[in-house]
GROMACS .gro file of C-alpha atoms in nm:
model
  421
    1UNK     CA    1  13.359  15.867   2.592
    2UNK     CA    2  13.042  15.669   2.665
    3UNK     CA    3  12.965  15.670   2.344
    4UNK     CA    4  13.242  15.588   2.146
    5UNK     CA    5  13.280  15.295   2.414
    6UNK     CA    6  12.912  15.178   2.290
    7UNK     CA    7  12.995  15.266   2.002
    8UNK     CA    8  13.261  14.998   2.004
    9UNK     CA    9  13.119  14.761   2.139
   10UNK     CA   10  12.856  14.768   1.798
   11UNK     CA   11  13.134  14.660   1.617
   12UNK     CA   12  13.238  14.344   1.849
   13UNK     CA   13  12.898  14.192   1.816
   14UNK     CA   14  12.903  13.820   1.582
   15UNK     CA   15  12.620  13.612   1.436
   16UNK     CA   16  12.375  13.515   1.607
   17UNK     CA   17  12.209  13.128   1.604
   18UNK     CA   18  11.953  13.045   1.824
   19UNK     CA   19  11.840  12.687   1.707
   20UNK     CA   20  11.794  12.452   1.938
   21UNK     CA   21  12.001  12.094   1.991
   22UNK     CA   22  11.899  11.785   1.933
   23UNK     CA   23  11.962  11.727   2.297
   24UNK     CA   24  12.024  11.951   2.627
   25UNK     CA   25  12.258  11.607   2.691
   26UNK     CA   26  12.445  11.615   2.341
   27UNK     CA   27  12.466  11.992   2.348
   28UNK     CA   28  12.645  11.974   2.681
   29UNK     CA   29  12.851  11.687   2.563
   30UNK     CA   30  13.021  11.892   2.308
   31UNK     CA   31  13.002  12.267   2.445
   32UNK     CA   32  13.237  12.438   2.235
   33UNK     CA   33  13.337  12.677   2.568
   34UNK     CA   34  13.479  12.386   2.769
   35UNK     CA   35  13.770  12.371   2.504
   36UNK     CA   36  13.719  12.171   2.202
   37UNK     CA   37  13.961  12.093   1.882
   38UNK     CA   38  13.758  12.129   1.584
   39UNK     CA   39  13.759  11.874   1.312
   40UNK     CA   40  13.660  12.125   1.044
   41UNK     CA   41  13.542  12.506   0.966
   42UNK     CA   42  13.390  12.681   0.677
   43UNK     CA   43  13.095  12.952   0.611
   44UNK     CA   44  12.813  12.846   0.344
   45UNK     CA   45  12.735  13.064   0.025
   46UNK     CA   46  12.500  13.247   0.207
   47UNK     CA   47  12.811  13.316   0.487
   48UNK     CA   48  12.736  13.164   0.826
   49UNK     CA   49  12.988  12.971   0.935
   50UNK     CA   50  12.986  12.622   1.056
   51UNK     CA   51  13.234  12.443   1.298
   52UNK     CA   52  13.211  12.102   1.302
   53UNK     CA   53  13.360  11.867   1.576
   54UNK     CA   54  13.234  11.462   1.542
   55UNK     CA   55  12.906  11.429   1.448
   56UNK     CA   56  12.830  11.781   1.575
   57UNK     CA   57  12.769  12.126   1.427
   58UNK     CA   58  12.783  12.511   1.481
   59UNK     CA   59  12.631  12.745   1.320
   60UNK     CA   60  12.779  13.079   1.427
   61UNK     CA   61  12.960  13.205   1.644
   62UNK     CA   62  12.678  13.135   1.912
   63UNK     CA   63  12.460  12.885   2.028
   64UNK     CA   64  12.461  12.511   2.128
   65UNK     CA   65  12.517  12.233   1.866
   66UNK     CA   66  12.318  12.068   1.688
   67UNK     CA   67  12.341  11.700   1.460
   68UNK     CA   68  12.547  11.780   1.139
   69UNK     CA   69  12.285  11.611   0.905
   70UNK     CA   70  12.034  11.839   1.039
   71UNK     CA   71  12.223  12.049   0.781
   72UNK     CA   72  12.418  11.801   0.570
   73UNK     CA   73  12.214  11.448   0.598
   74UNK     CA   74  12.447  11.266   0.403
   75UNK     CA   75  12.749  11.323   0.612
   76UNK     CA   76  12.870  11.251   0.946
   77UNK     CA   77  13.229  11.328   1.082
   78UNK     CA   78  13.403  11.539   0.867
   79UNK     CA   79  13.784  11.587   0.779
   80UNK     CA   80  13.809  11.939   0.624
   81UNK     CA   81  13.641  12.164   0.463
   82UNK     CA   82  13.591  12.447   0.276
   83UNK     CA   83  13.371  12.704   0.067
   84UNK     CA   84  13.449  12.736  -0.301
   85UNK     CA   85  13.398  13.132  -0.347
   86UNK     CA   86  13.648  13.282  -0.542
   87UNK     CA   87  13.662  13.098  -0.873
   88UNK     CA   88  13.562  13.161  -1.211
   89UNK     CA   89  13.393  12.823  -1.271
   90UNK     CA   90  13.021  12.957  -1.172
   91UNK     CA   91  12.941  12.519  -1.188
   92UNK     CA   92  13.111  12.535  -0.850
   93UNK     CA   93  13.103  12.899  -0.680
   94UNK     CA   94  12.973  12.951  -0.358
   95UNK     CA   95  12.960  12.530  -0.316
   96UNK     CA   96  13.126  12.360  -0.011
   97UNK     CA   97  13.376  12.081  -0.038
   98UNK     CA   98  13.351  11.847   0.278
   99UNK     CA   99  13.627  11.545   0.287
  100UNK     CA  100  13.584  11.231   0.464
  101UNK     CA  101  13.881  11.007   0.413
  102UNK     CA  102  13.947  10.935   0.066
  103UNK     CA  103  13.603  11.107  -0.042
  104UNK     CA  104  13.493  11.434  -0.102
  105UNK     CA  105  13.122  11.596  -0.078
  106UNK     CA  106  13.000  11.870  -0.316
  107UNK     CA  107  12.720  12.050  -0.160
  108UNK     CA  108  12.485  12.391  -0.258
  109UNK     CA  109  12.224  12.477  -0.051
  110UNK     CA  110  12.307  12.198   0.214
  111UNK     CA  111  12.210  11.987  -0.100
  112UNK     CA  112  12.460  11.709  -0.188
  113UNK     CA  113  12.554  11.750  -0.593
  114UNK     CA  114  12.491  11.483  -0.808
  115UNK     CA  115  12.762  11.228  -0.856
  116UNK     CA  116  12.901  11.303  -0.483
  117UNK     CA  117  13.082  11.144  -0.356
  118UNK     CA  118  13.401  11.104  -0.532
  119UNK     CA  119  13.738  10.984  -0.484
  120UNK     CA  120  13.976  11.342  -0.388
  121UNK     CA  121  14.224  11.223  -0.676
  122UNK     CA  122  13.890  11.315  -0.934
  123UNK     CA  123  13.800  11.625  -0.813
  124UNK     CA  124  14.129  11.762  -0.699
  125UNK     CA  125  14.436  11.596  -0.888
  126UNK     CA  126  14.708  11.503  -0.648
  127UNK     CA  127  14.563  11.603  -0.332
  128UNK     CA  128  14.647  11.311  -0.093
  129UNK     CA  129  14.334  11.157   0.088
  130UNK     CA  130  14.290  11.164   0.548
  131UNK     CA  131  14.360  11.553   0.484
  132UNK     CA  132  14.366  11.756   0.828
  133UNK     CA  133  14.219  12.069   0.698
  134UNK     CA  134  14.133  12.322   0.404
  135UNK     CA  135  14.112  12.623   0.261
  136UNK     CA  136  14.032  12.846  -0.010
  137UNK     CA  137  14.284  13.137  -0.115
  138UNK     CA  138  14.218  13.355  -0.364
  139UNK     CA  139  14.455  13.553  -0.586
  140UNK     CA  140  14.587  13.811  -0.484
  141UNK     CA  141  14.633  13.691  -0.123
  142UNK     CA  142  14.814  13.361  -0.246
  143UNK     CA  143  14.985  13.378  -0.604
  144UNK     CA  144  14.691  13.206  -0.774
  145UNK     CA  145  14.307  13.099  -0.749
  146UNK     CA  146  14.421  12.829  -0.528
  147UNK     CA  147  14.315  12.578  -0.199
  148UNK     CA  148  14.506  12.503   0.058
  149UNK     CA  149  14.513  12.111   0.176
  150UNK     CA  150  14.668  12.028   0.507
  151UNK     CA  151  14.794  11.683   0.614
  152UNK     CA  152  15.014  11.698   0.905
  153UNK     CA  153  15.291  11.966   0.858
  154UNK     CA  154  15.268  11.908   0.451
  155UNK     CA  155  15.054  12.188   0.282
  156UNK     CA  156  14.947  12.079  -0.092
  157UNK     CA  157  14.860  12.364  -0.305
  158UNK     CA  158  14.605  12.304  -0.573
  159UNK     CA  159  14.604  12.564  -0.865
  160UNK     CA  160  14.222  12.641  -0.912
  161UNK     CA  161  14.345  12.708  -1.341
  162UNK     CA  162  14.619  12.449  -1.398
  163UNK     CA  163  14.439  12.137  -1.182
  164UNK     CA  164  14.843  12.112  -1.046
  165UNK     CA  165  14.950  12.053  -0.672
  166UNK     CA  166  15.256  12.143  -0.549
  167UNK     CA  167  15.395  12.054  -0.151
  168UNK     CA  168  15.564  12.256   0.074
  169UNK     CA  169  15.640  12.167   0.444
  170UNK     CA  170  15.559  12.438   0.730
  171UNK     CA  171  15.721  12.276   1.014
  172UNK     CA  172  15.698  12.649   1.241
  173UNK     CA  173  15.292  12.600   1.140
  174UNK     CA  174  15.140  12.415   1.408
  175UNK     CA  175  14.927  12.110   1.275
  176UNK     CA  176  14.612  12.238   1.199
  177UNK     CA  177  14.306  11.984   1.232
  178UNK     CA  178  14.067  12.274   1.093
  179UNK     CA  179  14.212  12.587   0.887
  180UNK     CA  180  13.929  12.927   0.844
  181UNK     CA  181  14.003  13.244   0.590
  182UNK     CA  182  13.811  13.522   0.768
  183UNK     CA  183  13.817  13.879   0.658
  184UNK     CA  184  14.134  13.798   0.431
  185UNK     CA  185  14.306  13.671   0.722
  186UNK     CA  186  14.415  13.273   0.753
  187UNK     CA  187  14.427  13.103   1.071
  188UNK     CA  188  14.515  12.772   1.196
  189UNK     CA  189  14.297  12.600   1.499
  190UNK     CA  190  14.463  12.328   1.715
  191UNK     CA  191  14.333  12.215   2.012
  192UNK     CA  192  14.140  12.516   2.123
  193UNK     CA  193  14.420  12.751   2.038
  194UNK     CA  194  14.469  12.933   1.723
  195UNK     CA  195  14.757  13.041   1.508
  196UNK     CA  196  14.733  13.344   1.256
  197UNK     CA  197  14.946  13.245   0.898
  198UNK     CA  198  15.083  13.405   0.594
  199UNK     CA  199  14.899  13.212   0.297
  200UNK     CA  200  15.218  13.168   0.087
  201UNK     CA  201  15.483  13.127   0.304
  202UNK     CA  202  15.311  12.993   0.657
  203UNK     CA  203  15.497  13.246   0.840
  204UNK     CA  204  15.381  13.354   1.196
  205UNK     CA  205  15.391  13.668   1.278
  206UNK     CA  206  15.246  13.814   1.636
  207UNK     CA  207  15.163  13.673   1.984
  208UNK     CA  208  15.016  13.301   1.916
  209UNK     CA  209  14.891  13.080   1.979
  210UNK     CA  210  14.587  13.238   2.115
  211UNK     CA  211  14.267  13.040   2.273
  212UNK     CA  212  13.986  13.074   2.019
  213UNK     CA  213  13.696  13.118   2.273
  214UNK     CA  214  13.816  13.508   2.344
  215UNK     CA  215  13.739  13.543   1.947
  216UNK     CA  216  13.532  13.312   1.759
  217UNK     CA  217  13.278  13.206   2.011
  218UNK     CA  218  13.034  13.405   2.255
  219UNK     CA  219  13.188  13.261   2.567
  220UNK     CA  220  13.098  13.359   2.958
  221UNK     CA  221  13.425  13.500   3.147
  222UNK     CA  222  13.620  13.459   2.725
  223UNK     CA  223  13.760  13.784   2.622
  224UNK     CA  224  13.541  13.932   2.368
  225UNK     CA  225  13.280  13.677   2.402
  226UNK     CA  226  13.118  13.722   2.737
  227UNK     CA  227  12.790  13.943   2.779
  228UNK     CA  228  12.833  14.200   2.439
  229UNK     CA  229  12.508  14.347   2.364
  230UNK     CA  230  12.444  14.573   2.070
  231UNK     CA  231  12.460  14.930   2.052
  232UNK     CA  232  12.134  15.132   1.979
  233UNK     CA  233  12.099  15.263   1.654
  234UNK     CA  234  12.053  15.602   1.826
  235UNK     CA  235  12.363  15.597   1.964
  236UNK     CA  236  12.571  15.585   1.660
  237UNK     CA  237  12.824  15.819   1.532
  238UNK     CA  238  13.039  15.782   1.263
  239UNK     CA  239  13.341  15.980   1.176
  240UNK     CA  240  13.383  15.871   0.783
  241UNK     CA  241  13.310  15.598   0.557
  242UNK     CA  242  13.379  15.506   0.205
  243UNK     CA  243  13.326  15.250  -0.062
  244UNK     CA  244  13.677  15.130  -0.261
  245UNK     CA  245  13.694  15.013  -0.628
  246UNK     CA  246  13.680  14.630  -0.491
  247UNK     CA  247  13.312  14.715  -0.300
  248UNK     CA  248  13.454  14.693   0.026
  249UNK     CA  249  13.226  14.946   0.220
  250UNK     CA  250  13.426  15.053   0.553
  251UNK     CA  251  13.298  15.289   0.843
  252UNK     CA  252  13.486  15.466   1.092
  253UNK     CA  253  13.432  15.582   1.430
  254UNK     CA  254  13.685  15.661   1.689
  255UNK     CA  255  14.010  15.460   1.677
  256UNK     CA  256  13.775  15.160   1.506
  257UNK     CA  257  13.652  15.037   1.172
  258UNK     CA  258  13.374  14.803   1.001
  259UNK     CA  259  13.366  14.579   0.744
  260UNK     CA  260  13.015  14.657   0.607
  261UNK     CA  261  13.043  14.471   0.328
  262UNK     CA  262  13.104  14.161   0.441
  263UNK     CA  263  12.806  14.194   0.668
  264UNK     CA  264  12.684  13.840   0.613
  265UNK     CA  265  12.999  13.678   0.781
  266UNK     CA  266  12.927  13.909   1.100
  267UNK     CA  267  12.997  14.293   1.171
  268UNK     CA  268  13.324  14.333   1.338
  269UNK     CA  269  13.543  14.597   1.434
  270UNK     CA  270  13.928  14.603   1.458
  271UNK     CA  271  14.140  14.931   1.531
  272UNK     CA  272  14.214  15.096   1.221
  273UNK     CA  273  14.617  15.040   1.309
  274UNK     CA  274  14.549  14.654   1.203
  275UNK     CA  275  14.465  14.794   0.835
  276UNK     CA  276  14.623  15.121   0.799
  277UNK     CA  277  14.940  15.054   1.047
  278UNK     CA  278  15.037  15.427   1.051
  279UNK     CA  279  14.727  15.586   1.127
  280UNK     CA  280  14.657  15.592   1.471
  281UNK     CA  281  14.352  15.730   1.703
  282UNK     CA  282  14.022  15.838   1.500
  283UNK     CA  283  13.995  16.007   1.142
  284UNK     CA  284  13.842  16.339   1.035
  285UNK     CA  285  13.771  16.210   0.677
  286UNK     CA  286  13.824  15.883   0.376
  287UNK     CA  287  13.763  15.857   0.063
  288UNK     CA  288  13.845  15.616  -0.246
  289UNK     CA  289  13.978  15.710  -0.585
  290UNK     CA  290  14.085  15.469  -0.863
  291UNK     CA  291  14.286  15.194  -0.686
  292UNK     CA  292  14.376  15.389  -0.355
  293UNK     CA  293  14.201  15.522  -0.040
  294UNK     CA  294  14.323  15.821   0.087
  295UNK     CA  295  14.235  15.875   0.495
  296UNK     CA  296  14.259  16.208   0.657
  297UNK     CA  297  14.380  16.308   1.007
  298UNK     CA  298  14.439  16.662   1.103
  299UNK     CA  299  14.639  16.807   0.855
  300UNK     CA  300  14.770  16.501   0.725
  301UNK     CA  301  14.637  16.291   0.449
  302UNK     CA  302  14.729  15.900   0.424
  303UNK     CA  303  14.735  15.769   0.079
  304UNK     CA  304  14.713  15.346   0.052
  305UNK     CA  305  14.719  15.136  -0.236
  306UNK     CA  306  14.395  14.901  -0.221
  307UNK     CA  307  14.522  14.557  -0.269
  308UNK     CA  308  14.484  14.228  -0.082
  309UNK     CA  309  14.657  14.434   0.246
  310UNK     CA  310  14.655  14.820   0.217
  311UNK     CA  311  15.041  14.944   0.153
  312UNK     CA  312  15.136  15.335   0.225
  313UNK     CA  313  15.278  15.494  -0.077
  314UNK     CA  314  15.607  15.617  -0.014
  315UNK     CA  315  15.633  15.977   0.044
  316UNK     CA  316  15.323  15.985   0.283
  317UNK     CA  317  15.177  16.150   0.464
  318UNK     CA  318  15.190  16.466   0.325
  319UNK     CA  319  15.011  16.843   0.428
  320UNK     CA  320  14.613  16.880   0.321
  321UNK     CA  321  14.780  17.232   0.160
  322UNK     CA  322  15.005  16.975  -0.054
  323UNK     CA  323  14.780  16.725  -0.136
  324UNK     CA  324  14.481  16.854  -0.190
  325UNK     CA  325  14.548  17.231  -0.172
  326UNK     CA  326  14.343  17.291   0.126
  327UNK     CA  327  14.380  17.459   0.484
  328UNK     CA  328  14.163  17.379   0.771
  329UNK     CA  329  13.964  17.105   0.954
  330UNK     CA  330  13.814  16.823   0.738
  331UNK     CA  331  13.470  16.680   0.836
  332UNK     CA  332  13.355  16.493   0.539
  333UNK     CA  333  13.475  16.399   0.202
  334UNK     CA  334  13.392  16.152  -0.131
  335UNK     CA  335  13.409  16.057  -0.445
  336UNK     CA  336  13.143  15.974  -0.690
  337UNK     CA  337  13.167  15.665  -0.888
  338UNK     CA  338  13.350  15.694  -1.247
  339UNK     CA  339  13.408  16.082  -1.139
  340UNK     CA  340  13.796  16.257  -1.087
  341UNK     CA  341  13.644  16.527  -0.870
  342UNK     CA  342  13.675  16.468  -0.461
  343UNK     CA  343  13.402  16.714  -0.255
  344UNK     CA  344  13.536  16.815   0.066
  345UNK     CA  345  13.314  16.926   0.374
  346UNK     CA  346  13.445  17.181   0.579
  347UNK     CA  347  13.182  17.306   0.834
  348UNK     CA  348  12.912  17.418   0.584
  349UNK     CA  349  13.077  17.466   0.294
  350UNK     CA  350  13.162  17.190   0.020
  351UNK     CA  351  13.485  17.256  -0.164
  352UNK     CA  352  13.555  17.062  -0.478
  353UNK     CA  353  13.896  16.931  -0.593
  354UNK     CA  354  14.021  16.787  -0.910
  355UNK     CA  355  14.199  16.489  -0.827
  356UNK     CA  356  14.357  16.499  -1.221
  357UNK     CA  357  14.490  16.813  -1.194
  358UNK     CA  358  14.866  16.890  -1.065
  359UNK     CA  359  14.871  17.072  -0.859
  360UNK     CA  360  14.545  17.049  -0.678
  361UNK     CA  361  14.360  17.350  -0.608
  362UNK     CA  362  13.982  17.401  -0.539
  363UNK     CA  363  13.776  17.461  -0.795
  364UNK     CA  364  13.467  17.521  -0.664
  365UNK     CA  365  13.330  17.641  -0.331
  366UNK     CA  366  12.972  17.617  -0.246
  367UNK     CA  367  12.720  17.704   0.119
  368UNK     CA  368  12.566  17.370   0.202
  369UNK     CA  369  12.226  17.370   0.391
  370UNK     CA  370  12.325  17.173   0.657
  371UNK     CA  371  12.608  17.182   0.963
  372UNK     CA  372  12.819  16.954   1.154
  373UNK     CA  373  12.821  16.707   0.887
  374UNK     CA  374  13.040  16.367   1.041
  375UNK     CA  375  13.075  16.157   0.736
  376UNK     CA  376  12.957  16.148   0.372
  377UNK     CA  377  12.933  15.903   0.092
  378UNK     CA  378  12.857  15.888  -0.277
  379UNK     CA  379  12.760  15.567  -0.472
  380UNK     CA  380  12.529  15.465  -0.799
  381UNK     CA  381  12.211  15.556  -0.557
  382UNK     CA  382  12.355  15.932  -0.493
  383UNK     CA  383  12.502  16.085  -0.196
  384UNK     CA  384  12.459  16.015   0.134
  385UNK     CA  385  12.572  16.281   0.445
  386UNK     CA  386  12.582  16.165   0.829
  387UNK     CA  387  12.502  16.340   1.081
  388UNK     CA  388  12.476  16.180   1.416
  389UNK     CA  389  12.304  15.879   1.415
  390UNK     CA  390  12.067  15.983   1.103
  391UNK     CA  391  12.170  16.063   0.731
  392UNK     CA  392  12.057  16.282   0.432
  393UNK     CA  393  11.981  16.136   0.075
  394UNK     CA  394  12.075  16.350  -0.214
  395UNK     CA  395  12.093  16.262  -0.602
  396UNK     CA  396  12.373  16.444  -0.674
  397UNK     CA  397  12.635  16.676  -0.486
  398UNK     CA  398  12.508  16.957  -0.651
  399UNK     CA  399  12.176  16.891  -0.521
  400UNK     CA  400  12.324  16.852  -0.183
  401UNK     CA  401  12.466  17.190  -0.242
  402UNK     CA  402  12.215  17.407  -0.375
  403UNK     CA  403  11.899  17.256  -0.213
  404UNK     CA  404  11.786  17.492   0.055
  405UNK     CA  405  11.555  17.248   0.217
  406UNK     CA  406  11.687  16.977   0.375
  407UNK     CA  407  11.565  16.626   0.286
  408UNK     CA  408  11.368  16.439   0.575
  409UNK     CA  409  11.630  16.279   0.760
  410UNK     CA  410  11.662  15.896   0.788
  411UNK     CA  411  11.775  15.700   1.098
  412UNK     CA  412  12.069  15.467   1.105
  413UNK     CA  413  11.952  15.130   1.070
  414UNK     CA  414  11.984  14.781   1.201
  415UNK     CA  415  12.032  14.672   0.829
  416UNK     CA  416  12.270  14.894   0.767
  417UNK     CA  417  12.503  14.869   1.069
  418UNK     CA  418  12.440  14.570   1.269
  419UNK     CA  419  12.332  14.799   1.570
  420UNK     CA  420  11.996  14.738   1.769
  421UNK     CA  421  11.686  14.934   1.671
   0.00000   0.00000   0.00000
């Protein structure tokens, strides 16, 4: 229990900023702890995010403030703003939109664009000026490549492809002076509070609002904020991970999960029952296959379609003897990229199953050189098994299989979990 506590706690750990304020008296002027409303929020291409309140800046989710043009010289107090990631114009991916009145700032590389700034009207075609807050949302979570603009209760959705706008009023949203898409989720700040929102409609759904200090801050005596360290590398155990068709890399261990891919905006862990609402308690295996991740538990296998929020198929979940037309206790399974064939770990064997075939039966059953096997994963680099808190390369399943010398295992590392070396 120890260690799935520490284990845990790994996944509750956020970035980390340690650069010092202009001042000990403007840092404590503006301490973000003491209950602030912030004027605007948004990560930068590389993915740390910056909270802005005044003339004052954040960057992370720890550490005192600092001067905003330290980062962004030609701007001071800033309206809204957001990060322009999802969009198929590569003249302005990954910039960062900053809105001061009836202006907006284009910046790349905290380095203002040429021509900035510009009346909002230019850029972003009926988009009224003094907005309250922004947001990107990409398709898929809203209808279309869009941005959300916020003045007041008014939301004005710009379409990314069509340059139109159209308004709708959210009058259960509170007013939102800074709005922040994190891990395709959308939340509103006001005051030092918080409200979680549906992208298209504005609903609310949940306990809110919710005081933002527990979870987007390292705060003494705050929720999740106060006194987290990192979990050793050593003491890591995973129970299954896998790669979908989108890249999302996810890792599993005890009734948690990571986001590994989107590393760069923090590692964090949420129970798995926020993603996959029926699964409860830890898994035995996952893997992905075309557009769907399956996720099994006991003697029950999970099916999900992968879109914007995973969706149980109807019908699920069924019997491992129905789905996959085996018996027994799982400990490992995956896919290979571009491949139809799923290779299931069962103590030391690896059975094979055709994932085309109807019904599914094994069609191959091998020995395997190594025991109590936790998780395993296949990608363009070859196959990767987990075993505690090291791992096994392989080139190939079959060279997992038929080797009868064990590769020099390789420790779980910093790099690739967020834990502490």
């Amino acid at each position: 229990m120890e260690l799935v506590t520490k284990t845990l706690l790994l996944c509750l750990v956020l970035a980390v900023t340690n650069a010092a304020p202009t001042s000990p008296q403007e840092s404590a002027a503006v301490d973000r702890c003491a209950g602030i409303e912030f004027d605007a929020i948004t990560p930068d291409e590389n993915g740390a995010t910056f909270f802005f309140k005044g003339d004052h800046v954040w960057k992370g989710f720890h550490g005192p403030a600092q001067l905003s043009t330290e980062f962004f010289k030609e701007i001071g107090h800033v309206g809204a703003a957001f990060r322009m990631h999802n969009t198929e114009d590569q003249t302005v991916h990954d910039h960062i939109f900053f809105f001061q009145d009836d202006k907006v700032f284009s910046y790349y590389n905290q380095t203002l664009e040429p021509g900035y700034p510009k009346e909002i009207q230019e850029v972003f075609p009926g988009v009224p000026t003094h907005l309250d807050a922004a947001v990107e949302c990409p398709k898929g979570e809203c209808k279309t490549d869009s941005v959300l603009f916020f003045k007041g209760q008014d939301v004005h959705v710009y379409d990314l492809a069509t340059k139109l706008t159209k308004t709708k009023t959210w009058s259960d949203l509170p007013t939102c002076t800074s709005v922040f898409r994190w891990l395709e989720h959308y939340y509103c700040f006001h005051g030092h509070d918080f409200t979680r929102f549906n992208p298209v409609s504005g609903e609310v759904t949940g306990q809110y609002p919710k005081d933002a200090r527990h979870y987007f801050m390292n705060c003494t005596n705050f929720g999740h904020g106060g006194g987290r360290r990192p979990v050793n590398c050593s003491d890591v155990k995973l129970d299954a991970v896998t790669t979908d068709d989108s890249g999302r890399t996810y890792y599993f261990t005890g009734p948690m999960f990571m986001r590994l891919d989107t590393r760069r905006d923090g590692v964090h862990a949420f129970p798995i029952t926020r993603t996959w609402k029926e699964v409860a308690g830890a898994l035995d295996a996952v893997f992905s296959y075309t557009d769907k991740i399956y996720l099994i538990k006991g003697d029950q296998v999970y099916i999900y379609k992968s879109d914007a929020h995973f969706t149980l198929i109807d019908g699920y979940p069924k019997s491992l003897q129905e789905e996959l037309g085996i018996e027994g206790q799982v400990d490992a399974a995956f896919v290979c990229p571009g491949e139809q064939t799923v290779h299931i770990i069962q103590g030391q064997r690896m059975k094979d199953v055709d994932l085309t075939a109807t019904p599914r039966a094994v069609t191959r059953d091998l020995p395997l050189p190594l025991s109590d096997i936790d998780a395993g994963l296949c990608d363009s680099d070859g196959v990767k098994v987990f075993k505690g808190s090291q791992y096994y390369d392989y080139k190939s399943p079959m060279i997992l299989a038929m080797g009868r010398i064990a590769p020099h295992p390789q420790p779980i590392t910093s790099a690739m979990m967020g834990c502490k070396d």
